[in-house]
Each structure stands twice: as structure tokens, then as C-alpha cells.
Amino acid sequence: MPGDFDMKQHGLRKLRAESIGGLVFASFSETVEPLLDFLGPVVIEHIERIMCKPIKVLGDQRQHVHGNWKLYAENTRDPYHASLLHLFHNTFGLYRSTQTGKSVMDANKRHSLLYSIAASNDDAADKQAYGDSRTFNTEFKLQDMSLLKGRQEFDDGITLVILAVFPNLVLQQIQNTLAVRQIVTKGTDAFELVWTHFGYADDDAEMQAIRQKQTNLIGPAGLISMEDGEAVEIVQRAVIGEMQAKSYIAMGGGRADDADHLVTEGSIVGFWENYEKLVGYGTAS
Ligand SMILES: [Fe+2]
């Protein structure tokens, strides 16, 4: 190297990094707002709720999905599909649209928090609400019910949290499964979903076994999660040949509103409003 070569001028590009509850966030942007402002109090509260003590990473899974990443961003903001698409959720009462729950956003409507309380199930009332829905059948049984054996570990009774942080992060609690999902874009028609499963450092042996077993519910081939990747690919295949066509169902009024129930698409509207602003698409057409 010439004598005037300055090592300091040739380092790796530094990212702006901040952390909360042990989750590290990094940005290439010099101008993006500080992390806590970006997340807002609702998201911070629920990150701190799950990341309440030191964690222990149990393992990773990577899933290649042949679809646009925004279809998955929609999926994780949609409380309605979960109990129609996921037979397992519904049948075994892990999640039903009739449960006590909420769909709320941060002030900018970028992020989405969906949560529900399984203890609010009422099989008889739910049967009536679901009518003939083919994904609702409380008569189904597992040969090995130990898969559903879990423990209540949060005092608030919340048994399901899907916290979608704009644009590409999901923090989840489904029963006793805890995980971070990252959406890594691979072009316009593919993304990778990276799952990091974790428990807490002070989990006892029984809790470790519960988490390990319940991992069968989520991830690429999970009894609950497997339909999500498939649904994304079905939608991708359906829309790709119709580039000029438009269709839109304004379910729930089509407004980015919070809801104190689980039958809404308000958070999806919030996502698209923010995406539109970021990329500069107009709403006129
Ligand atoms: Fe889903």
C-alpha cells in the first residue's frame, strides 16, 4: 500500500445499532429516527414482555418461500385468516376469532400487535359462531395429546402474540413457543423466512421439553405455520399473471383502525399506507 494509505478510510460500512431487551436492531440509514421512537410504546411494551429475562436460543430454521415478501407482511398482520386457514389452531382452541383479543398498532400504524387469550374459549358458543366452517371441528383428537401440554408462563393470560415490526420482523409467542422471524427479501418473487426459536436461560428441564415439542407447531413444517408459506405461494401464483388487473376487498371498512376483537384487517391497511409513503406510490389510481 502507498505510504498515505489510511486504514481508517477503508473499514467496513458501519451500521447504526441499538438494542432493546436483548434484541439488536441495525440500520443502514443515518437519518432514521432513534429505535425507541421508531418502535413506539406499544411495541416496546410487548418486546419487553417477551424478552423479560435472559434467553437461550434453541435453534434456527430457514424457509424459502416463492412469493413477494409483502404477502407475508400481510399474513402476520391478519388476525382473521388464522382461525380459518389453520385447522390446527381452531380445532384445538389455540386460536379462534371468537377469543378475547385485540389488534392494535403504534401511532404511525407501521407495526402491528395481535394477541389473544385461549382461556376465553367457549366451545358451544364457538360452534355457533363458526357454523359449518370446515376448519372448525372440536371432535378431532390427537393420538398423542402431549403435544398440547403446556404451561401458563405470563400472568396476563395472553397465550398468543404476533408482533409484526415494520418492515420485516416478527416476534412471536404461540403457547410456549417463542421465536423471532425475519423476512429476508430475495427479489420480487421470493423471500427467506429465518426463524430463531428460543426459551429462557432459567427454563427447567420440563419447560425445555415443552418448548422443544411445541416447536412442531411452528416453523416451515409446523402444524400451525405450514399453511402460511403455502398460502403466500398460492396468492403469488394467482396475482403474477394479472399485472394490470386490480381488485380490493375493504374488509372491516378498509381503514387503519385498531380493534378490540380479532376480525379486522386494519393493521394490513396500516402496513400498506406506510409502504406507499416510503416508496412514493400515489393512491390516485
Ligand atoms: Fe397464519
PDB file of N, CA and C in Angstrom, residues 65-147:
ATOM      1  N   VAL A  65     -39.510 -19.104   0.535  1.00  0.00           N
ATOM      2  CA  VAL A  65     -40.897 -19.010   0.088  1.00  0.00           C
ATOM      3  C   VAL A  65     -40.928 -18.316  -1.281  1.00  0.00           C
ATOM      4  N   HIS A  66     -41.626 -18.937  -2.229  1.00  0.00           N
ATOM      5  CA  HIS A  66     -41.695 -18.377  -3.585  1.00  0.00           C
ATOM      6  C   HIS A  66     -42.856 -17.392  -3.655  1.00  0.00           C
ATOM      7  N   GLY A  67     -42.646 -16.237  -3.079  1.00  0.00           N
ATOM      8  CA  GLY A  67     -43.688 -15.216  -3.088  1.00  0.00           C
ATOM      9  C   GLY A  67     -43.075 -13.881  -2.707  1.00  0.00           C
ATOM     10  N   ASN A  68     -43.800 -12.815  -2.950  1.00  0.00           N
ATOM     11  CA  ASN A  68     -43.319 -11.493  -2.574  1.00  0.00           C
ATOM     12  C   ASN A  68     -43.389 -11.335  -1.048  1.00  0.00           C
ATOM     13  N   TRP A  69     -42.383 -10.691  -0.502  1.00  0.00           N
ATOM     14  CA  TRP A  69     -42.286 -10.586   0.969  1.00  0.00           C
ATOM     15  C   TRP A  69     -43.475  -9.858   1.592  1.00  0.00           C
ATOM     16  N   LYS A  70     -44.104  -8.995   0.820  1.00  0.00           N
ATOM     17  CA  LYS A  70     -45.210  -8.216   1.409  1.00  0.00           C
ATOM     18  C   LYS A  70     -46.437  -9.087   1.674  1.00  0.00           C
ATOM     19  N   LEU A  71     -46.527 -10.212   0.958  1.00  0.00           N
ATOM     20  CA  LEU A  71     -47.633 -11.135   1.254  1.00  0.00           C
ATOM     21  C   LEU A  71     -47.468 -11.709   2.661  1.00  0.00           C
ATOM     22  N   TYR A  72     -46.240 -11.904   3.069  1.00  0.00           N
ATOM     23  CA  TYR A  72     -46.014 -12.414   4.428  1.00  0.00           C
ATOM     24  C   TYR A  72     -46.206 -11.302   5.471  1.00  0.00           C
ATOM     25  N   ALA A  73     -45.841 -10.070   5.086  1.00  0.00           N
ATOM     26  CA  ALA A  73     -46.096  -8.931   5.981  1.00  0.00           C
ATOM     27  C   ALA A  73     -47.602  -8.797   6.220  1.00  0.00           C
ATOM     28  N   GLU A  74     -48.380  -9.043   5.176  1.00  0.00           N
ATOM     29  CA  GLU A  74     -49.837  -9.023   5.333  1.00  0.00           C
ATOM     30  C   GLU A  74     -50.284 -10.164   6.255  1.00  0.00           C
ATOM     31  N   ASN A  75     -49.738 -11.328   6.006  1.00  0.00           N
ATOM     32  CA  ASN A  75     -50.137 -12.515   6.764  1.00  0.00           C
ATOM     33  C   ASN A  75     -50.022 -12.288   8.271  1.00  0.00           C
ATOM     34  N   THR A  76     -48.906 -11.693   8.668  1.00  0.00           N
ATOM     35  CA  THR A  76     -48.670 -11.537  10.107  1.00  0.00           C
ATOM     36  C   THR A  76     -49.434 -10.358  10.705  1.00  0.00           C
ATOM     37  N   ARG A  77     -50.147  -9.624   9.872  1.00  0.00           N
ATOM     38  CA  ARG A  77     -50.988  -8.536  10.371  1.00  0.00           C
ATOM     39  C   ARG A  77     -52.469  -8.885  10.265  1.00  0.00           C
ATOM     40  N   ASP A  78     -52.728 -10.098   9.895  1.00  0.00           N
ATOM     41  CA  ASP A  78     -54.110 -10.504   9.631  1.00  0.00           C
ATOM     42  C   ASP A  78     -54.603 -11.488  10.686  1.00  0.00           C
ATOM     43  N   PRO A  79     -55.363 -11.028  11.670  1.00  0.00           N
ATOM     44  CA  PRO A  79     -55.827 -11.942  12.709  1.00  0.00           C
ATOM     45  C   PRO A  79     -56.938 -12.864  12.231  1.00  0.00           C
ATOM     46  N   TYR A  80     -57.545 -12.505  11.097  1.00  0.00           N
ATOM     47  CA  TYR A  80     -58.750 -13.208  10.651  1.00  0.00           C
ATOM     48  C   TYR A  80     -58.442 -14.559  10.024  1.00  0.00           C
ATOM     49  N   HIS A  81     -57.343 -14.590   9.214  1.00  0.00           N
ATOM     50  CA  HIS A  81     -57.065 -15.831   8.473  1.00  0.00           C
ATOM     51  C   HIS A  81     -56.702 -16.983   9.414  1.00  0.00           C
ATOM     52  N   ALA A  82     -56.119 -16.625  10.566  1.00  0.00           N
ATOM     53  CA  ALA A  82     -55.508 -17.658  11.413  1.00  0.00           C
ATOM     54  C   ALA A  82     -56.504 -18.735  11.820  1.00  0.00           C
ATOM     55  N   SER A  83     -57.742 -18.325  12.072  1.00  0.00           N
ATOM     56  CA  SER A  83     -58.691 -19.332  12.541  1.00  0.00           C
ATOM     57  C   SER A  83     -59.500 -19.936  11.397  1.00  0.00           C
ATOM     58  N   LEU A  84     -59.331 -19.444  10.182  1.00  0.00           N
ATOM     59  CA  LEU A  84     -59.994 -20.062   9.026  1.00  0.00           C
ATOM     60  C   LEU A  84     -59.036 -20.982   8.279  1.00  0.00           C
ATOM     61  N   LEU A  85     -57.787 -20.513   8.129  1.00  0.00           N
ATOM     62  CA  LEU A  85     -56.793 -21.275   7.374  1.00  0.00           C
ATOM     63  C   LEU A  85     -56.180 -22.394   8.211  1.00  0.00           C
ATOM     64  N   HIS A  86     -55.895 -22.092   9.461  1.00  0.00           N
ATOM     65  CA  HIS A  86     -55.146 -23.038  10.289  1.00  0.00           C
ATOM     66  C   HIS A  86     -56.081 -23.935  11.094  1.00  0.00           C
ATOM     67  N   LEU A  87     -56.385 -25.066  10.516  1.00  0.00           N
ATOM     68  CA  LEU A  87     -57.299 -26.009  11.154  1.00  0.00           C
ATOM     69  C   LEU A  87     -56.832 -26.372  12.564  1.00  0.00           C
ATOM     70  N   PHE A  88     -55.538 -26.464  12.716  1.00  0.00           N
ATOM     71  CA  PHE A  88     -54.990 -26.901  13.992  1.00  0.00           C
ATOM     72  C   PHE A  88     -55.290 -25.887  15.106  1.00  0.00           C
ATOM     73  N   HIS A  89     -55.091 -24.615  14.783  1.00  0.00           N
ATOM     74  CA  HIS A  89     -55.383 -23.515  15.709  1.00  0.00           C
ATOM     75  C   HIS A  89     -56.800 -23.611  16.249  1.00  0.00           C
ATOM     76  N   ASN A  90     -57.672 -23.766  15.296  1.00  0.00           N
ATOM     77  CA  ASN A  90     -59.093 -23.691  15.527  1.00  0.00           C
ATOM     78  C   ASN A  90     -59.617 -24.884  16.298  1.00  0.00           C
ATOM     79  N   THR A  91     -59.237 -26.059  15.774  1.00  0.00           N
ATOM     80  CA  THR A  91     -59.728 -27.315  16.319  1.00  0.00           C
ATOM     81  C   THR A  91     -59.346 -27.478  17.781  1.00  0.00           C
ATOM     82  N   PHE A  92     -58.095 -27.154  18.081  1.00  0.00           N
ATOM     83  CA  PHE A  92     -57.617 -27.400  19.435  1.00  0.00           C
ATOM     84  C   PHE A  92     -57.688 -26.149  20.309  1.00  0.00           C
ATOM     85  N   GLY A  93     -58.350 -25.123  19.781  1.00  0.00           N
ATOM     86  CA  GLY A  93     -58.659 -23.954  20.601  1.00  0.00           C
ATOM     87  C   GLY A  93     -57.466 -23.073  20.932  1.00  0.00           C
ATOM     88  N   LEU A  94     -56.363 -23.240  20.188  1.00  0.00           N
ATOM     89  CA  LEU A  94     -55.194 -22.399  20.463  1.00  0.00           C
ATOM     90  C   LEU A  94     -55.476 -20.961  20.042  1.00  0.00           C
ATOM     91  N   TYR A  95     -56.282 -20.842  18.994  1.00  0.00           N
ATOM     92  CA  TYR A  95     -56.616 -19.503  18.495  1.00  0.00           C
ATOM     93  C   TYR A  95     -57.932 -19.589  17.735  1.00  0.00           C
ATOM     94  N   ARG A  96     -58.882 -18.773  18.142  1.00  0.00           N
ATOM     95  CA  ARG A  96     -60.148 -18.654  17.413  1.00  0.00           C
ATOM     96  C   ARG A  96     -60.510 -17.182  17.336  1.00  0.00           C
ATOM     97  N   SER A  97     -61.206 -16.830  16.282  1.00  0.00           N
ATOM     98  CA  SER A  97     -61.582 -15.414  16.125  1.00  0.00           C
ATOM     99  C   SER A  97     -62.522 -14.950  17.225  1.00  0.00           C
ATOM    100  N   THR A  98     -63.147 -15.920  17.903  1.00  0.00           N
ATOM    101  CA  THR A  98     -64.084 -15.581  18.969  1.00  0.00           C
ATOM    102  C   THR A  98     -63.371 -15.320  20.305  1.00  0.00           C
ATOM    103  N   GLN A  99     -62.073 -15.552  20.345  1.00  0.00           N
ATOM    104  CA  GLN A  99     -61.363 -15.343  21.610  1.00  0.00           C
ATOM    105  C   GLN A  99     -61.280 -13.858  21.960  1.00  0.00           C
ATOM    106  N   THR A 100     -61.086 -13.625  23.262  1.00  0.00           N
ATOM    107  CA  THR A 100     -60.791 -12.261  23.686  1.00  0.00           C
ATOM    108  C   THR A 100     -59.419 -11.899  23.143  1.00  0.00           C
ATOM    109  N   GLY A 101     -59.350 -10.792  22.441  1.00  0.00           N
ATOM    110  CA  GLY A 101     -58.066 -10.399  21.878  1.00  0.00           C
ATOM    111  C   GLY A 101     -58.158  -9.033  21.254  1.00  0.00           C
ATOM    112  N   LYS A 102     -57.032  -8.543  20.792  1.00  0.00           N
ATOM    113  CA  LYS A 102     -57.006  -7.212  20.191  1.00  0.00           C
ATOM    114  C   LYS A 102     -56.065  -7.168  19.000  1.00  0.00           C
ATOM    115  N   SER A 103     -56.315  -6.202  18.140  1.00  0.00           N
ATOM    116  CA  SER A 103     -55.420  -5.888  17.035  1.00  0.00           C
ATOM    117  C   SER A 103     -55.090  -4.408  17.170  1.00  0.00           C
ATOM    118  N   VAL A 104     -53.871  -4.112  17.554  1.00  0.00           N
ATOM    119  CA  VAL A 104     -53.508  -2.700  17.778  1.00  0.00           C
ATOM    120  C   VAL A 104     -52.214  -2.346  17.056  1.00  0.00           C
ATOM    121  N   MET A 105     -52.088  -1.047  16.761  1.00  0.00           N
ATOM    122  CA  MET A 105     -50.912  -0.557  16.048  1.00  0.00           C
ATOM    123  C   MET A 105     -50.219   0.536  16.853  1.00  0.00           C
ATOM    124  N   ASP A 106     -49.014   0.893  16.439  1.00  0.00           N
ATOM    125  CA  ASP A 106     -48.329   2.047  17.000  1.00  0.00           C
ATOM    126  C   ASP A 106     -48.983   3.307  16.423  1.00  0.00           C
ATOM    127  N   ALA A 107     -48.553   4.466  16.898  1.00  0.00           N
ATOM    128  CA  ALA A 107     -49.187   5.721  16.465  1.00  0.00           C
ATOM    129  C   ALA A 107     -49.077   5.932  14.953  1.00  0.00           C
ATOM    130  N   ASN A 108     -47.983   5.461  14.358  1.00  0.00           N
ATOM    131  CA  ASN A 108     -47.796   5.633  12.907  1.00  0.00           C
ATOM    132  C   ASN A 108     -48.412   4.500  12.084  1.00  0.00           C
ATOM    133  N   LYS A 109     -48.974   3.515  12.773  1.00  0.00           N
ATOM    134  CA  LYS A 109     -49.636   2.376  12.128  1.00  0.00           C
ATOM    135  C   LYS A 109     -48.690   1.563  11.242  1.00  0.00           C
ATOM    136  N   ARG A 110     -47.416   1.567  11.649  1.00  0.00           N
ATOM    137  CA  ARG A 110     -46.425   0.772  10.921  1.00  0.00           C
ATOM    138  C   ARG A 110     -46.408  -0.661  11.449  1.00  0.00           C
ATOM    139  N   HIS A 111     -46.423  -0.738  12.775  1.00  0.00           N
ATOM    140  CA  HIS A 111     -46.260  -2.035  13.434  1.00  0.00           C
ATOM    141  C   HIS A 111     -47.623  -2.557  13.869  1.00  0.00           C
ATOM    142  N   SER A 112     -47.669  -3.871  14.085  1.00  0.00           N
ATOM    143  CA  SER A 112     -48.953  -4.477  14.424  1.00  0.00           C
ATOM    144  C   SER A 112     -48.792  -5.456  15.578  1.00  0.00           C
ATOM    145  N   LEU A 113     -49.685  -5.349  16.535  1.00  0.00           N
ATOM    146  CA  LEU A 113     -49.704  -6.304  17.640  1.00  0.00           C
ATOM    147  C   LEU A 113     -51.037  -7.031  17.630  1.00  0.00           C
ATOM    148  N   LEU A 114     -50.993  -8.346  17.472  1.00  0.00           N
ATOM    149  CA  LEU A 114     -52.198  -9.175  17.600  1.00  0.00           C
ATOM    150  C   LEU A 114     -52.005 -10.052  18.813  1.00  0.00           C
ATOM    151  N   TYR A 115     -52.999 -10.087  19.681  1.00  0.00           N
ATOM    152  CA  TYR A 115     -52.879 -11.029  20.789  1.00  0.00           C
ATOM    153  C   TYR A 115     -54.223 -11.611  21.162  1.00  0.00           C
ATOM    154  N   SER A 116     -54.185 -12.793  21.764  1.00  0.00           N
ATOM    155  CA  SER A 116     -55.436 -13.425  22.168  1.00  0.00           C
ATOM    156  C   SER A 116     -55.225 -14.265  23.426  1.00  0.00           C
ATOM    157  N   ILE A 117     -56.356 -14.592  24.040  1.00  0.00           N
ATOM    158  CA  ILE A 117     -56.345 -15.313  25.314  1.00  0.00           C
ATOM    159  C   ILE A 117     -57.138 -16.614  25.140  1.00  0.00           C
ATOM    160  N   ALA A 118     -56.443 -17.755  25.127  1.00  0.00           N
ATOM    161  CA  ALA A 118     -57.109 -19.030  24.847  1.00  0.00           C
ATOM    162  C   ALA A 118     -58.109 -19.405  25.926  1.00  0.00           C
ATOM    163  N   ALA A 119     -57.896 -18.900  27.149  1.00  0.00           N
ATOM    164  CA  ALA A 119     -58.808 -19.251  28.245  1.00  0.00           C
ATOM    165  C   ALA A 119     -60.214 -18.715  27.997  1.00  0.00           C
ATOM    166  N   SER A 120     -60.356 -17.830  26.994  1.00  0.00           N
ATOM    167  CA  SER A 120     -61.679 -17.270  26.709  1.00  0.00           C
ATOM    168  C   SER A 120     -62.493 -18.152  25.767  1.00  0.00           C
ATOM    169  N   ASN A 121     -61.987 -19.357  25.428  1.00  0.00           N
ATOM    170  CA  ASN A 121     -62.741 -20.262  24.546  1.00  0.00           C
ATOM    171  C   ASN A 121     -64.046 -20.722  25.184  1.00  0.00           C
ATOM    172  N   ASP A 122     -65.075 -20.813  24.360  1.00  0.00           N
ATOM    173  CA  ASP A 122     -66.346 -21.392  24.796  1.00  0.00           C
ATOM    174  C   ASP A 122     -66.808 -22.277  23.638  1.00  0.00           C
ATOM    175  N   ASP A 123     -66.538 -23.589  23.730  1.00  0.00           N
ATOM    176  CA  ASP A 123     -66.766 -24.499  22.598  1.00  0.00           C
ATOM    177  C   ASP A 123     -68.176 -24.403  22.018  1.00  0.00           C
ATOM    178  N   ALA A 124     -69.178 -24.330  22.911  1.00  0.00           N
ATOM    179  CA  ALA A 124     -70.563 -24.308  22.429  1.00  0.00           C
ATOM    180  C   ALA A 124     -70.835 -23.027  21.643  1.00  0.00           C
ATOM    181  N   ALA A 125     -70.439 -21.889  22.211  1.00  0.00           N
ATOM    182  CA  ALA A 125     -70.667 -20.605  21.533  1.00  0.00           C
ATOM    183  C   ALA A 125     -69.838 -20.530  20.252  1.00  0.00           C
ATOM    184  N   ASP A 126     -68.616 -21.076  20.296  1.00  0.00           N
ATOM    185  CA  ASP A 126     -67.750 -21.032  19.123  1.00  0.00           C
ATOM    186  C   ASP A 126     -68.339 -21.847  17.980  1.00  0.00           C
ATOM    187  N   LYS A 127     -68.965 -22.996  18.334  1.00  0.00           N
ATOM    188  CA  LYS A 127     -69.583 -23.856  17.320  1.00  0.00           C
ATOM    189  C   LYS A 127     -70.636 -23.071  16.558  1.00  0.00           C
ATOM    190  N   GLN A 128     -71.397 -22.288  17.320  1.00  0.00           N
ATOM    191  CA  GLN A 128     -72.452 -21.492  16.711  1.00  0.00           C
ATOM    192  C   GLN A 128     -71.843 -20.398  15.809  1.00  0.00           C
ATOM    193  N   ALA A 129     -70.784 -19.759  16.316  1.00  0.00           N
ATOM    194  CA  ALA A 129     -70.167 -18.658  15.570  1.00  0.00           C
ATOM    195  C   ALA A 129     -69.548 -19.148  14.266  1.00  0.00           C
ATOM    196  N   TYR A 130     -68.936 -20.341  14.310  1.00  0.00           N
ATOM    197  CA  TYR A 130     -68.257 -20.836  13.120  1.00  0.00           C
ATOM    198  C   TYR A 130     -69.186 -21.546  12.145  1.00  0.00           C
ATOM    199  N   GLY A 131     -70.378 -21.913  12.619  1.00  0.00           N
ATOM    200  CA  GLY A 131     -71.342 -22.553  11.728  1.00  0.00           C
ATOM    201  C   GLY A 131     -70.756 -23.781  11.078  1.00  0.00           C
ATOM    202  N   ASP A 132     -70.802 -23.823   9.757  1.00  0.00           N
ATOM    203  CA  ASP A 132     -70.339 -25.004   9.025  1.00  0.00           C
ATOM    204  C   ASP A 132     -68.895 -24.896   8.555  1.00  0.00           C
ATOM    205  N   SER A 133     -68.154 -23.928   9.074  1.00  0.00           N
ATOM    206  CA  SER A 133     -66.772 -23.773   8.647  1.00  0.00           C
ATOM    207  C   SER A 133     -66.058 -25.114   8.699  1.00  0.00           C
ATOM    208  N   ARG A 134     -65.420 -25.485   7.580  1.00  0.00           N
ATOM    209  CA  ARG A 134     -64.839 -26.836   7.535  1.00  0.00           C
ATOM    210  C   ARG A 134     -63.546 -26.916   8.345  1.00  0.00           C
ATOM    211  N   THR A 135     -63.050 -25.799   8.811  1.00  0.00           N
ATOM    212  CA  THR A 135     -61.838 -25.888   9.635  1.00  0.00           C
ATOM    213  C   THR A 135     -62.160 -25.905  11.123  1.00  0.00           C
ATOM    214  N   PHE A 136     -63.457 -25.975  11.458  1.00  0.00           N
ATOM    215  CA  PHE A 136     -63.791 -25.982  12.873  1.00  0.00           C
ATOM    216  C   PHE A 136     -64.425 -27.305  13.250  1.00  0.00           C
ATOM    217  N   ASN A 137     -63.704 -28.098  14.017  1.00  0.00           N
ATOM    218  CA  ASN A 137     -64.250 -29.383  14.438  1.00  0.00           C
ATOM    219  C   ASN A 137     -63.638 -29.746  15.785  1.00  0.00           C
ATOM    220  N   THR A 138     -64.390 -29.537  16.840  1.00  0.00           N
ATOM    221  CA  THR A 138     -63.849 -29.793  18.180  1.00  0.00           C
ATOM    222  C   THR A 138     -63.828 -31.279  18.513  1.00  0.00           C
ATOM    223  N   GLU A 139     -64.341 -32.109  17.572  1.00  0.00           N
ATOM    224  CA  GLU A 139     -64.344 -33.560  17.825  1.00  0.00           C
ATOM    225  C   GLU A 139     -62.984 -34.188  17.513  1.00  0.00           C
ATOM    226  N   PHE A 140     -62.172 -33.497  16.699  1.00  0.00           N
ATOM    227  CA  PHE A 140     -60.864 -34.079  16.354  1.00  0.00           C
ATOM    228  C   PHE A 140     -60.008 -34.232  17.604  1.00  0.00           C
ATOM    229  N   LYS A 141     -59.275 -35.322  17.632  1.00  0.00           N
ATOM    230  CA  LYS A 141     -58.375 -35.568  18.759  1.00  0.00           C
ATOM    231  C   LYS A 141     -57.005 -35.947  18.210  1.00  0.00           C
ATOM    232  N   LEU A 142     -55.978 -35.681  18.988  1.00  0.00           N
ATOM    233  CA  LEU A 142     -54.648 -36.165  18.639  1.00  0.00           C
ATOM    234  C   LEU A 142     -54.427 -37.492  19.362  1.00  0.00           C
ATOM    235  N   GLN A 143     -53.712 -38.407  18.705  1.00  0.00           N
ATOM    236  CA  GLN A 143     -53.401 -39.655  19.406  1.00  0.00           C
ATOM    237  C   GLN A 143     -52.464 -39.391  20.573  1.00  0.00           C
ATOM    238  N   ASP A 144     -51.607 -38.413  20.389  1.00  0.00           N
ATOM    239  CA  ASP A 144     -50.682 -38.056  21.476  1.00  0.00           C
ATOM    240  C   ASP A 144     -50.951 -36.603  21.872  1.00  0.00           C
ATOM    241  N   MET A 145     -51.759 -36.420  22.903  1.00  0.00           N
ATOM    242  CA  MET A 145     -52.156 -35.065  23.303  1.00  0.00           C
ATOM    243  C   MET A 145     -51.026 -34.312  24.009  1.00  0.00           C
ATOM    244  N   SER A 146     -49.915 -34.994  24.243  1.00  0.00           N
ATOM    245  CA  SER A 146     -48.830 -34.320  24.969  1.00  0.00           C
ATOM    246  C   SER A 146     -48.271 -33.142  24.171  1.00  0.00           C
ATOM    247  N   LEU A 147     -48.541 -33.136  22.858  1.00  0.00           N
ATOM    248  CA  LEU A 147     -48.093 -32.007  22.037  1.00  0.00           C
ATOM    249  C   LEU A 147     -48.679 -30.691  22.538  1.00  0.00           C
TER     250      LEU A 147
END
